[in-house]
CSV table of C-alpha atoms in Angstrom, one decimal:
chain,number,residue,atom,x,y,z
A,1,MET,CA,-3.7,38.7,-23.2
A,2,ARG,CA,-3.0,37.3,-19.8
A,3,LEU,CA,-1.8,33.8,-19.1
A,4,PRO,CA,-3.6,31.8,-16.4
A,5,ALA,CA,-1.6,31.6,-13.2
A,6,ILE,CA,-0.3,28.2,-12.2
A,7,ARG,CA,-1.8,27.3,-8.8
A,8,SER,CA,0.7,26.3,-6.2
A,9,THR,CA,-0.7,22.9,-5.1
A,10,PRO,CA,1.1,20.1,-3.4
A,11,SER,CA,1.0,18.1,-6.6
A,12,THR,CA,2.6,21.0,-8.5
A,13,VAL,CA,5.3,21.4,-5.9
A,14,ALA,CA,6.0,17.7,-5.9
A,15,ALA,CA,6.1,17.4,-9.7
A,16,VAL,CA,8.5,20.4,-10.2
A,17,GLY,CA,10.7,19.3,-7.3
A,18,GLY,CA,10.8,15.7,-8.6
A,19,VAL,CA,11.8,16.8,-12.1
A,20,LEU,CA,14.5,19.1,-10.8
A,21,TYR,CA,15.8,16.4,-8.4
A,22,ALA,CA,15.9,13.8,-11.1
A,23,ILE,CA,17.7,16.1,-13.5
A,24,GLY,CA,20.2,17.2,-10.9
A,25,VAL,CA,21.0,13.8,-9.5
A,26,LEU,CA,21.1,12.0,-12.9
A,27,SER,CA,23.2,14.8,-14.4
A,28,TRP,CA,25.7,14.4,-11.5
A,29,LEU,CA,25.8,10.7,-11.8
A,30,PHE,CA,26.1,10.5,-15.6
A,31,THR,CA,28.9,13.1,-15.6
A,32,ASN,CA,30.8,11.0,-13.2
A,33,GLY,CA,30.9,7.8,-15.1
A,34,VAL,CA,27.6,6.0,-14.2
A,35,HIS,CA,26.2,4.6,-17.4
A,36,PHE,CA,23.9,1.8,-18.7
A,37,SER,CA,25.6,-1.0,-20.5
A,38,SER,CA,23.6,-3.5,-22.5
A,39,HIS,CA,23.4,-4.7,-26.0
A,40,ARG,CA,19.6,-5.2,-25.7
A,41,THR,CA,17.5,-2.1,-26.3
A,42,THR,CA,14.7,-3.3,-23.9
A,43,ALA,CA,17.2,-3.7,-21.1
A,44,LEU,CA,18.7,-0.3,-21.7
A,45,ALA,CA,15.3,1.3,-21.8
A,46,PHE,CA,14.2,-0.4,-18.7
A,47,GLY,CA,17.4,0.6,-16.8
A,48,ALA,CA,17.1,4.3,-17.9
A,49,GLY,CA,13.4,4.3,-17.1
A,50,TYR,CA,13.9,2.7,-13.7
A,51,ALA,CA,16.6,5.3,-12.8
A,52,ALA,CA,14.6,8.3,-14.1
A,53,VAL,CA,11.3,7.3,-12.5
A,54,GLY,CA,13.2,6.4,-9.3
A,55,MET,CA,14.9,9.8,-9.0
A,56,PHE,CA,11.7,11.6,-9.8
A,57,LEU,CA,9.8,9.7,-7.1
A,58,THR,CA,12.7,10.1,-4.6
A,59,GLY,CA,12.4,13.9,-5.0
A,60,ALA,CA,8.7,14.2,-5.5
A,61,VAL,CA,7.2,12.1,-2.7
A,62,PRO,CA,9.0,13.8,0.2
A,63,LEU,CA,8.1,17.2,-1.2
A,64,TYR,CA,4.4,16.2,-1.6
A,65,LEU,CA,4.3,14.9,2.0
A,66,CYS,CA,5.9,18.2,3.2
A,67,SER,CA,3.6,20.5,1.2
A,68,ARG,CA,0.4,18.5,1.8
A,69,PHE,CA,0.9,17.4,5.4
A,70,SER,CA,3.8,19.6,6.6
A,71,LEU,CA,6.0,16.5,7.3
A,72,VAL,CA,9.6,17.5,7.3
A,73,THR,CA,11.4,14.2,8.1
A,74,PRO,CA,10.9,12.7,4.6
A,75,VAL,CA,12.7,15.7,3.1
A,76,LEU,CA,15.4,15.7,5.7
A,77,VAL,CA,16.0,11.9,5.3
A,78,THR,CA,16.2,12.2,1.5
A,79,LEU,CA,18.7,15.1,1.8
A,80,TRP,CA,20.7,13.1,4.4
A,81,LEU,CA,20.8,10.0,2.1
A,82,LEU,CA,21.9,12.1,-0.9
A,83,GLY,CA,24.5,13.9,1.3
A,84,ASP,CA,25.8,10.5,2.5
A,85,THR,CA,26.1,9.3,-1.1
A,86,VAL,CA,28.0,12.5,-1.9
A,87,TYR,CA,30.3,11.9,1.1
A,88,GLU,CA,30.9,8.3,0.1
A,89,TRP,CA,31.7,9.4,-3.5
A,90,LEU,CA,34.1,12.1,-2.3
A,91,TYR,CA,36.0,10.0,0.2
A,92,GLY,CA,35.8,6.6,-1.4
A,93,THR,CA,34.2,4.8,1.5
A,94,HIS,CA,31.9,2.9,-0.8
A,95,LEU,CA,33.0,1.1,-3.9
A,96,HIS,CA,30.2,2.2,-6.1
A,97,PRO,CA,28.0,4.8,-4.3
A,98,LEU,CA,26.6,6.5,-7.4
A,99,SER,CA,25.3,3.3,-9.1
A,100,SER,CA,24.0,2.0,-5.8
A,101,TYR,CA,22.0,5.2,-5.3
A,102,LEU,CA,20.3,4.5,-8.7
A,103,THR,CA,19.8,0.8,-7.9
A,104,VAL,CA,18.4,0.9,-4.4
A,105,TRP,CA,16.1,3.9,-4.7
A,106,PRO,CA,13.0,2.0,-3.6
A,107,LEU,CA,14.7,1.2,-0.3
A,108,LEU,CA,15.8,4.8,0.1
A,109,LEU,CA,12.3,6.1,-0.7
A,110,GLY,CA,10.8,3.6,1.8
A,111,VAL,CA,13.1,4.8,4.5
A,112,ALA,CA,12.1,8.4,3.9
A,113,VAL,CA,8.4,7.6,3.8
A,114,GLY,CA,8.7,5.4,6.9
A,115,ALA,CA,10.3,8.4,8.8
A,116,GLY,CA,7.3,10.5,7.6
A,117,VAL,CA,4.9,7.9,8.9
A,118,VAL,CA,6.6,7.9,12.3
A,119,GLU,CA,6.5,11.7,12.3
A,120,ALA,CA,2.8,11.7,11.3
A,121,LEU,CA,1.9,9.3,14.1
A,122,LEU,CA,3.7,11.4,16.7
A,123,ARG,CA,2.2,14.6,15.5
A,124,ILE,CA,-1.3,13.2,15.4
A,125,THR,CA,-0.9,11.8,19.0
A,126,VAL,CA,0.4,15.2,20.2
A,127,ASP,CA,-2.4,17.0,18.3
A,128,ARG,CA,-5.1,14.9,19.9
A,129,GLY,CA,-3.6,15.3,23.4
A,130,PHE,CA,-2.5,19.0,23.3
A,131,ASP,CA,-4.1,20.4,20.2
A,132,ARG,CA,-0.7,21.3,18.8
A,133,PHE,CA,1.5,20.3,15.9
A,134,GLY,CA,-1.3,18.8,13.7
A,135,LEU,CA,-0.9,17.8,10.1
A,136,ARG,CA,-1.7,20.9,8.0
A,137,PRO,CA,-1.0,21.8,4.4
A,138,LEU,CA,1.9,24.2,3.8
A,139,VAL,CA,0.6,25.1,0.3
């Protein structure tokens, strides 16, 4: 009996990448002392859900944009922001870089998507003028 092959679609790439990113980042953060503290179950569930969904989206959206439209800046900006958080954590230049990463993920995701919008506009302009560098799917 043969199992059906999983098609490599932008959604699949994004989902798998988002899950792996969330697991990796949350594991790193929680093993280094970041935790949720509340006596109310609803607040604890909201905080954990906010962090998990945020880390999933932070990993998945740039990968979707890359695999669907071949935009590389969202992925590079996301990696740069994560690398900057690691740098701040290692060298103590920010008081709480790990918890801040979990808290401000909508802003970080917005910066990555904004960079992708700028790249898309530039590539569409160049494609219309010179028929080069258009937005094409990688997968």
